[in-house]
Amino acid sequence: MTQSNLLSTNDVRDRFSKAMSAMYQTEVPQYGTLLELVESVNQETLSQQPELHRRLEAQGELARLSVERHGAIRVGTAAELSMLRRLFAVMGMYPVGYYDLSEAGVPVHSTAFRPIDDDALAINPFRIFTSLLRLELIESDELRQRSEEILAKRDIFTSGARELIERHESQCGLTSEEADQFVTEALETFRWHQDATVDLDTYQALQDEHRLIADVVCFRGPHINHLTPRTLDIDEVQRRMPDMGMNPKAVIEGPPRRECPILLRQTSFKALEESIRFAGDAQGTHTARFGEIEQRGVALTPKGRALYDQLLNEGRRQAAGLANEAHQVVMDKVFAALPDNDEAMRREELAYFHYHLTEKGQAAKGAASADIEVLIAQGLVEAQPITYEDFLPVSAAGIFQSNLGGGQNEAYAGNANRGAFEAALGVQVTDELSLYAEREDASKAKVLATLNDEALV
């Protein structure tokens, strides 16, 4: 086997994300309607905002907009999480960030498997938000033990998937034919199953503890519970969903609408109630799968994120219980403390930016300043916002609670345990903020090196 015969992990990821989208549209036809709505809103937004169109095109984000997805799954054991890490590595996806959702009353902690390099993100930025159930947070000793016994009996991976993961690791890649086989086998882990692995009484007891626990424990695998297209105007999608037969969640999660979007805004249509056959042939229903939408903005620095967290907490306090329109009015007022201007955000070091040469800069000859601010003032360098590629724990918890019900459980709160999560994962997670800082620093260095090289000609 030669390296030239092996497919890049980017190509494997692209094939898998498209196959998963097709599978989910078959399983949840309403998701196809959601994709059509998002595509329509995006095209209208781009035609109405030519500067946005220019910026996305310059940043290489326009081409990836229509293929961008993120999904979410939840697993029950350390062994499942560890094998998922190896499965995602076949697709060039690595664990980034640690998210403690117990702080919002949900008994899981999570990471995001995603591509890391700029080139990989540009080709296909597919992400999977992956949560591990915190069995130790289940209050009932009996339910905890029963859950452990149920999970110990299942294998969420096909033998073919395991074999191809090992082959990828041994030969440092897969051929095109092997990659197609891998996609087929891997999809089985994420497929929906109408047959539960437990009887109705066990399901009900776990659901009474928390609906998410029942969702993780009672089925053959971690069915993909949503895929998420990226919109350029989430408020407009939220407004139009009812006209398309979709029931949107009450409130858009995350920051308010801004001229310069930040981080991540999310909403969804409510989870579907689906027929389930339980052990013993009892019939019932389960709600788990829904249609989420995201709007992404600039990644914030630690300074910017601290301010964001402060404002979010204050906004949520003031807007508690309000409908979406009133909620957004309150959030907009509170977030006035965060500059809504790219240049102000950059100068105050609240957000990360990518620096590149303008046409004038590319044609520049002779000595160039080593001061980025001088180069910007001279029109030689331009700064563009770096898109936030990650997630927000409070928003994720809000989506979970809206679609699974059960609300918060204060007994779960304040139980972050990154060490235990990384032990289950088998590696340390990458710090997402360090990735943005590295990308910004690298872009500055490249600009200066290019100008210096030209000065030497």
CSV table of N, CA, C and O in Angstrom, one decimal, residues 139-147:
chain,number,residue,atom,x,y,z
A,139,GLU,N,-28.7,10.0,41.2
A,139,GLU,CA,-28.9,10.0,42.6
A,139,GLU,C,-29.3,8.7,43.2
A,139,GLU,O,-28.8,8.3,44.2
A,140,SER,N,-30.0,7.9,42.4
A,140,SER,CA,-30.5,6.6,42.9
A,140,SER,C,-29.4,5.5,42.6
A,140,SER,O,-29.0,5.3,41.5
A,141,ASP,N,-28.9,4.8,43.7
A,141,ASP,CA,-27.9,3.8,43.6
A,141,ASP,C,-28.5,2.7,42.7
A,141,ASP,O,-27.7,2.1,41.8
A,142,GLU,N,-29.7,2.3,42.8
A,142,GLU,CA,-30.3,1.3,42.0
A,142,GLU,C,-30.4,1.6,40.6
A,142,GLU,O,-30.0,0.8,39.7
A,143,LEU,N,-30.8,2.8,40.2
A,143,LEU,CA,-30.8,3.3,38.8
A,143,LEU,C,-29.4,3.4,38.2
A,143,LEU,O,-29.2,3.0,37.1
A,144,ARG,N,-28.5,3.8,39.0
A,144,ARG,CA,-27.1,3.9,38.5
A,144,ARG,C,-26.6,2.5,38.2
A,144,ARG,O,-26.0,2.3,37.1
A,145,GLN,N,-26.8,1.6,39.1
A,145,GLN,CA,-26.3,0.2,38.8
A,145,GLN,C,-27.0,-0.4,37.6
A,145,GLN,O,-26.4,-1.1,36.8
A,146,ARG,N,-28.3,-0.2,37.5
A,146,ARG,CA,-29.1,-0.7,36.4
A,146,ARG,C,-28.6,-0.1,35.1
A,146,ARG,O,-28.4,-0.9,34.1
A,147,SER,N,-28.3,1.2,35.1
A,147,SER,CA,-27.8,1.8,33.9
A,147,SER,C,-26.5,1.2,33.5
A,147,SER,O,-26.2,1.0,32.3
